[in-house]
mmCIF file of C-alpha atoms in Angstrom:
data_model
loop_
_atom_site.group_PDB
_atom_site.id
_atom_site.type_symbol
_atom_site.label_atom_id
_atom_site.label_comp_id
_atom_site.label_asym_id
_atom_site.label_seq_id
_atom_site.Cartn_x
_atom_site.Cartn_y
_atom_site.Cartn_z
ATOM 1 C CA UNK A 1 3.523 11.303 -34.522
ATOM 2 C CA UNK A 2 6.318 11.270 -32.172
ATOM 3 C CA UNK A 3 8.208 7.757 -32.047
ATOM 4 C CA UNK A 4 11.073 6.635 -28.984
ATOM 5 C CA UNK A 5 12.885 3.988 -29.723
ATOM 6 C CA UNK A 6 15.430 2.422 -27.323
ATOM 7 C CA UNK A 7 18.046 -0.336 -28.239
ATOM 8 C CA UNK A 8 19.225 -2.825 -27.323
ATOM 9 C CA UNK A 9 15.721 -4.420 -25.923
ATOM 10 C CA UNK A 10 18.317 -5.933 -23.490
ATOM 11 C CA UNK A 11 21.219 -5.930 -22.023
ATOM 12 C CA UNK A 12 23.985 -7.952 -20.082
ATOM 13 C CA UNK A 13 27.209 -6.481 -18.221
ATOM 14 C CA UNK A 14 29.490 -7.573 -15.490
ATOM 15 C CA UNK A 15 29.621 -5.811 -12.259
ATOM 16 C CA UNK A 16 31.700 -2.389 -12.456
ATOM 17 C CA UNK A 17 31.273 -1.569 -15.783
ATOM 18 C CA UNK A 18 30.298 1.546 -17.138
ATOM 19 C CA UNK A 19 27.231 1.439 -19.842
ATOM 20 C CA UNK A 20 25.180 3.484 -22.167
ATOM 21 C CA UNK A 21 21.272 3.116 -22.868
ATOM 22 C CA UNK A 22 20.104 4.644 -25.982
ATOM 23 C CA UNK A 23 17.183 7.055 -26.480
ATOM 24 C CA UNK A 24 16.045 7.455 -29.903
ATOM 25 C CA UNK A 25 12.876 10.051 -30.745
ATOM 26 C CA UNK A 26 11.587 11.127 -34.349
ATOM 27 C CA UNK A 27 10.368 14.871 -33.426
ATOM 28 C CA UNK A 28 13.177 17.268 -32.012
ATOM 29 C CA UNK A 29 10.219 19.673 -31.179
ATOM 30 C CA UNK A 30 10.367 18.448 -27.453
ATOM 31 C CA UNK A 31 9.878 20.007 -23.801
ATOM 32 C CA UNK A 32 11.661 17.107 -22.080
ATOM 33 C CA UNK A 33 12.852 13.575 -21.621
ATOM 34 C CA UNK A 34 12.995 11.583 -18.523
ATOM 35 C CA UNK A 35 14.450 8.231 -17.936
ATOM 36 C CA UNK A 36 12.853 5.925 -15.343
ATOM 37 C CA UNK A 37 13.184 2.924 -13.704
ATOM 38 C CA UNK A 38 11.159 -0.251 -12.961
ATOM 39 C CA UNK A 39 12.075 -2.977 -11.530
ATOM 40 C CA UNK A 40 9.814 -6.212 -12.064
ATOM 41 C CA UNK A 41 6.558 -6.038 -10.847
ATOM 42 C CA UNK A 42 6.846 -2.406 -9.659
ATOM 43 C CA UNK A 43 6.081 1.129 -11.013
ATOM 44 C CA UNK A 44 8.159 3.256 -12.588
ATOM 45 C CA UNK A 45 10.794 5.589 -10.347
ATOM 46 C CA UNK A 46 11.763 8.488 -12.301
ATOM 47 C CA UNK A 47 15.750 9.223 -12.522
ATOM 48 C CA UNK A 48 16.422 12.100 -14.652
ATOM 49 C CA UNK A 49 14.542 15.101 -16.289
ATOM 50 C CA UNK A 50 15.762 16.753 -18.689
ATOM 51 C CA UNK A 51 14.386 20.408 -20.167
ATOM 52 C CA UNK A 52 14.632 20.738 -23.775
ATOM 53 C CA UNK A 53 17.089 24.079 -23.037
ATOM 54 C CA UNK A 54 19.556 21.440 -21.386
ATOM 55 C CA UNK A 55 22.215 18.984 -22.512
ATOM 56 C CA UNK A 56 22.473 16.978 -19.534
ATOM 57 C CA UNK A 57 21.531 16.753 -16.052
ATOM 58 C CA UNK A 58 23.370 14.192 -13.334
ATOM 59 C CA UNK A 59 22.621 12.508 -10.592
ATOM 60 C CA UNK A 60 24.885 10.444 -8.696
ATOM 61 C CA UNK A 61 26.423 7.724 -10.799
ATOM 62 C CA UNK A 62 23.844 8.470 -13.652
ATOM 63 C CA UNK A 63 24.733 11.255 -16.663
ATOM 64 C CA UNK A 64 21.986 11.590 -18.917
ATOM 65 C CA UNK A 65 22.240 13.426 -22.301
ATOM 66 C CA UNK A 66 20.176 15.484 -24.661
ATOM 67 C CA UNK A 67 20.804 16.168 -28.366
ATOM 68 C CA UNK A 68 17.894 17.305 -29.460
ATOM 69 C CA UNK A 69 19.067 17.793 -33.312
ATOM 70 C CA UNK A 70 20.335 14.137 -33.920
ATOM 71 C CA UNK A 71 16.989 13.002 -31.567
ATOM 72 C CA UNK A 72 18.588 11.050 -29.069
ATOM 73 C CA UNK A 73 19.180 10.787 -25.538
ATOM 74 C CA UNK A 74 22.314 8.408 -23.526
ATOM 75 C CA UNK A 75 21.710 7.498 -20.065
ATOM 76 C CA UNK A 76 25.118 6.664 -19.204
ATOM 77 C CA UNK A 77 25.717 4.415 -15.834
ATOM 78 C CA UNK A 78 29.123 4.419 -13.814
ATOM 79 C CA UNK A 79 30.336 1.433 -12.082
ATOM 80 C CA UNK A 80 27.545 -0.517 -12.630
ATOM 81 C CA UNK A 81 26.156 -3.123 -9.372
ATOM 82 C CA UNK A 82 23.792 -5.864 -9.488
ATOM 83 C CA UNK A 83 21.063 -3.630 -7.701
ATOM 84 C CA UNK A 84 21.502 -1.335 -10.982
ATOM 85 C CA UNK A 85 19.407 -4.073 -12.691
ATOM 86 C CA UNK A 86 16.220 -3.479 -13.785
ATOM 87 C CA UNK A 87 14.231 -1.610 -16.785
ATOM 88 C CA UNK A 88 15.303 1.401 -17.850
ATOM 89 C CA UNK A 89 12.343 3.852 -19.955
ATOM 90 C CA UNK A 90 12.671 7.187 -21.668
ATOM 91 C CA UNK A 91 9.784 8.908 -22.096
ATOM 92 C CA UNK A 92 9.566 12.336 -24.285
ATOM 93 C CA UNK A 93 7.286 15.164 -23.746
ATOM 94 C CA UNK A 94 5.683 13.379 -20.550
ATOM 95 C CA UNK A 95 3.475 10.989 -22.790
ATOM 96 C CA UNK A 96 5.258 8.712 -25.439
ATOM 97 C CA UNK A 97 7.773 6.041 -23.551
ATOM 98 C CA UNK A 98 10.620 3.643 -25.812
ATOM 99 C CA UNK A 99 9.694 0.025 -25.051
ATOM 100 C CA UNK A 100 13.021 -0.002 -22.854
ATOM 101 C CA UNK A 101 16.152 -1.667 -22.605
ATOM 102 C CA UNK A 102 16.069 -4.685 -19.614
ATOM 103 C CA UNK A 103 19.834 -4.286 -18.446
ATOM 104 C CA UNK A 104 21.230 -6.820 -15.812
ATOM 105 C CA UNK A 105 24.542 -6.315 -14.109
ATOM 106 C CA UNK A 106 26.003 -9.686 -13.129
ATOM 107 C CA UNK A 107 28.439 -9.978 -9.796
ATOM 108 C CA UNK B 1 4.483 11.416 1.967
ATOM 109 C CA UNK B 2 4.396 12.508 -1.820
ATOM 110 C CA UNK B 3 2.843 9.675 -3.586
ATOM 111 C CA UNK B 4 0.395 8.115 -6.439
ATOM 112 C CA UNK B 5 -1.957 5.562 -5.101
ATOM 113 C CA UNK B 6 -3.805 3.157 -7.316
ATOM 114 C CA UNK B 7 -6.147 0.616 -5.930
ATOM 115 C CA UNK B 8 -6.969 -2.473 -6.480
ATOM 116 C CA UNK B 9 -3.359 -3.655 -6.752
ATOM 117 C CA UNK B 10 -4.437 -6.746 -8.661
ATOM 118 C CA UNK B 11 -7.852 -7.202 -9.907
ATOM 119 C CA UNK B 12 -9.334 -10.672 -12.098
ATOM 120 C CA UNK B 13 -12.775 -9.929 -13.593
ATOM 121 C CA UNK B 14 -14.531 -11.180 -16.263
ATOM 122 C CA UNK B 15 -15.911 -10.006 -19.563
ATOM 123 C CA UNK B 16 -18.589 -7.338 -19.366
ATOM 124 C CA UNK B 17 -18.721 -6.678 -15.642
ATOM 125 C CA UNK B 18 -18.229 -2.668 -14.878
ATOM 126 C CA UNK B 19 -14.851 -1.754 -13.089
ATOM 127 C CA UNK B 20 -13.148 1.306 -11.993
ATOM 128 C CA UNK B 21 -9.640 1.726 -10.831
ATOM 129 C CA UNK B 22 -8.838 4.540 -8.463
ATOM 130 C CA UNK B 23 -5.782 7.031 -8.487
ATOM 131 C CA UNK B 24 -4.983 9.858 -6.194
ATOM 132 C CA UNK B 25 -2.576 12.157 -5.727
ATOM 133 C CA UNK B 26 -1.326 14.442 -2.849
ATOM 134 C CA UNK B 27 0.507 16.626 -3.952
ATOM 135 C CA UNK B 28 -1.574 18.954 -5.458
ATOM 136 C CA UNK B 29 -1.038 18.355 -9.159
ATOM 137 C CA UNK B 30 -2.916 19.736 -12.445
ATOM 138 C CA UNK B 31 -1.717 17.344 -15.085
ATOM 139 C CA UNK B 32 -3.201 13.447 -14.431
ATOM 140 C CA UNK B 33 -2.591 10.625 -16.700
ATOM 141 C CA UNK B 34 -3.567 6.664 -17.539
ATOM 142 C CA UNK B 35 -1.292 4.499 -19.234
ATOM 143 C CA UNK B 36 -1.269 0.554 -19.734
ATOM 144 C CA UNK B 37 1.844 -1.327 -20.470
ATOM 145 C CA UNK B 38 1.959 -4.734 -22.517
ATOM 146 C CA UNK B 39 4.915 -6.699 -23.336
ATOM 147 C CA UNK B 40 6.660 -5.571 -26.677
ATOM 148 C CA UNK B 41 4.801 -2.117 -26.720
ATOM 149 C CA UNK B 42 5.965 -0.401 -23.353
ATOM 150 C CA UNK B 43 3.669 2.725 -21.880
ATOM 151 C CA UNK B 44 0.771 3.570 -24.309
ATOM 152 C CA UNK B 45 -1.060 6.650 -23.125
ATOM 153 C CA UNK B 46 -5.171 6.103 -22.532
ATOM 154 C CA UNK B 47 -6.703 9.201 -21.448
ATOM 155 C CA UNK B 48 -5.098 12.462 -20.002
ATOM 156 C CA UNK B 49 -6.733 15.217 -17.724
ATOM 157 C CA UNK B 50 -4.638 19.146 -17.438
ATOM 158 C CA UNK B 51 -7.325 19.740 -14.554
ATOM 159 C CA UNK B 52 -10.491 19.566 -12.541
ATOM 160 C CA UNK B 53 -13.317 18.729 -15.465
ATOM 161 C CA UNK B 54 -10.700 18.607 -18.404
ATOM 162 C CA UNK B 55 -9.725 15.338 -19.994
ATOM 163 C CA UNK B 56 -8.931 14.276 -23.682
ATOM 164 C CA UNK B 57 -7.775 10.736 -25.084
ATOM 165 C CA UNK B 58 -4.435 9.626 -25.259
ATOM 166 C CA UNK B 59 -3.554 6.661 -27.675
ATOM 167 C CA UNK B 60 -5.586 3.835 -26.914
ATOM 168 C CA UNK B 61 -9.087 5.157 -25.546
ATOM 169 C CA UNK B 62 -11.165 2.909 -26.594
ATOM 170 C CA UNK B 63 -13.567 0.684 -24.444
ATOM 171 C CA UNK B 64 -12.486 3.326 -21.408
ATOM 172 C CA UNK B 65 -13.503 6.250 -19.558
ATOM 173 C CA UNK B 66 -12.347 8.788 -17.324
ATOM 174 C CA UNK B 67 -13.887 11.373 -15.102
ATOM 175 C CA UNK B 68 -11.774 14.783 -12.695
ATOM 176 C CA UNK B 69 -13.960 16.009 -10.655
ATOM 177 C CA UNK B 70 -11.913 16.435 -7.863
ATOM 178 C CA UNK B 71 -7.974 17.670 -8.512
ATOM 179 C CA UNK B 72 -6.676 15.166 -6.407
ATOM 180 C CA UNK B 73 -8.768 11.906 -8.327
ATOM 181 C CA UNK B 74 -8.577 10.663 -11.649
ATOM 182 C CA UNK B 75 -10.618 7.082 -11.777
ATOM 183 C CA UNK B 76 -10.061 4.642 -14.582
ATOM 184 C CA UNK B 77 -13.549 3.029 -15.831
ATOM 185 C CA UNK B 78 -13.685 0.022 -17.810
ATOM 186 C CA UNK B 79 -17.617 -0.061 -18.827
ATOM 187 C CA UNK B 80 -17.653 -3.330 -20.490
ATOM 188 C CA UNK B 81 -13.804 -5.032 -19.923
ATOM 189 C CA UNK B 82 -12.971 -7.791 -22.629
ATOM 190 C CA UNK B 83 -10.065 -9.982 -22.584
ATOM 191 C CA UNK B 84 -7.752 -7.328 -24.991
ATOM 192 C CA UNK B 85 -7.355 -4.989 -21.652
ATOM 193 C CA UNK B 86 -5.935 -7.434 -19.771
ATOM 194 C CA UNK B 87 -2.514 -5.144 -19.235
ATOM 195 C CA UNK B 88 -1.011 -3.541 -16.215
ATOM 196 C CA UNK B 89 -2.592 0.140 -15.393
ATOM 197 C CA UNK B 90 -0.231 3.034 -14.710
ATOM 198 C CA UNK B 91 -2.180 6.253 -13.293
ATOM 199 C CA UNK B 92 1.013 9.068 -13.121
ATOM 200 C CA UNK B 93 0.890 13.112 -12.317
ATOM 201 C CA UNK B 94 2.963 15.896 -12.601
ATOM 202 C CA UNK B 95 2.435 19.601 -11.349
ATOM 203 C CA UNK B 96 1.525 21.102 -14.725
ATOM 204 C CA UNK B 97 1.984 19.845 -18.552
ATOM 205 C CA UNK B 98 2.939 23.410 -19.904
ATOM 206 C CA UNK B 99 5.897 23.119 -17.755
ATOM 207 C CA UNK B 100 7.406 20.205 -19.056
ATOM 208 C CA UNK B 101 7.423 18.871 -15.039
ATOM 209 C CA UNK B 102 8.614 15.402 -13.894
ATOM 210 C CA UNK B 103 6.074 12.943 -13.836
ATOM 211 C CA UNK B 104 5.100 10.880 -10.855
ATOM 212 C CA UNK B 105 3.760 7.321 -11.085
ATOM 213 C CA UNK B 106 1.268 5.146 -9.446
ATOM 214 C CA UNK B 107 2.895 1.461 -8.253
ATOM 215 C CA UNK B 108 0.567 0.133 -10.848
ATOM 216 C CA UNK B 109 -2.777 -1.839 -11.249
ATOM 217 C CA UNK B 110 -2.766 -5.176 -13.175
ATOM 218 C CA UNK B 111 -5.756 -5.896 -14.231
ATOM 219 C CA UNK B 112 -6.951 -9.951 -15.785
ATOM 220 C CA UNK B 113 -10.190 -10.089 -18.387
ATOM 221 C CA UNK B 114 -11.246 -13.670 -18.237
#
């Protein structure tokens, strides 16, 4: 059975930083991983998909990364800003989230 | 506009009395899911559905049901709720599960068993 793991549970940086959140899956047989974000409260807001042919896919200040043989994926955040904070999931193969990492960027 | 819709947004019931939670989607997607999200354990999946009149269980099935009849609904039925599905109720759906497609999600239902 297929388990994500994501550390740290949480997570506390000062404005402009740039950070890594960790993705950590059991099975390399995967189709994809997406990272989301949800802010309190709220749904989830998907930020990156990621095909299991792919290392990494970008958008704006977000890189995320795909090593499928080690079974982990970095979702890497430039220049962080307050409004970055929130929860961050991974979720592999559409079903099976990490408990995600709570990051807050302080001004 | 693209979107998920759940509704209730917030329901409070009590033990034993029937509910179903709504979800629809517009954009004319095969692949329909329920997940619930507790503190500690993040998204566990309940029941999944690749199309009209196909659905299996996910993780945590138990004490729920599901029904497609329609592509565009997938309702969430609690027969009998008890207090250990008090959680908050994520319906999501993506174009097709072979694919491997992004997923869309509802803004989420959160549901209190008294």
């Amino acid at each position: 059975k297929q388990e994500v793991t994501q550390i740290p549970a949480a997570l506390s940086v000062p404005e402009g930083e740039n950070l890594v959140l960790n993705c950590s899956f059991t099975d390399s047989a995967i189709y994809n991983l997406q990272w989301f974000r949800q802010d309190p409260g709220k749904g989830l807001t998907s930020l990156l998909l990621i095909q299991s042919s792919q290392r990494e896919q970008t958008s704006g200040r977000l890189n995320a990364s795909l090593d499928k043989s080690s079974g982990r994926s970095t979702l890497y955040i430039a220049a962080s800003q307050p409004g970055d904070s929130a929860t961050y999931l991974c979720a592999v193969n559409d079903m099976r989230f990490g408990a995600g990492t709570r990051l807050t960027v302080k001004p | 506009e693209a979107q998920v819709t759940q509704n209730p947004r917030y329901l409070i019931t009590v033990t034993g009395k029937k509910l179903t939670v709504t979800c629809s989607q517009n954009m004319n997607h095969e692949y329909m899911s329920w997940y619930r999200q507790d503190p500690g354990l993040g998204l566990r999946q309940i029941y999944y559905s690749m199309n009209v009149e196909v659905t299996d269980k996910g993780d945590v099935p138990e004490g729920y049901k599901v029904s497609r009849k329609e592509k565009r609904n997938f309702p969430l039925i609690l027969e009998s709720p008890s207090p250990n599905q008090t959680s908050l109720y994520f319906c999501a759906s993506s174009f097709s599960w072979t694919a491997g497609d992004e997923q869309f999600f509802g803004p989420g239902t959160r549901l209190t068993v008294l």
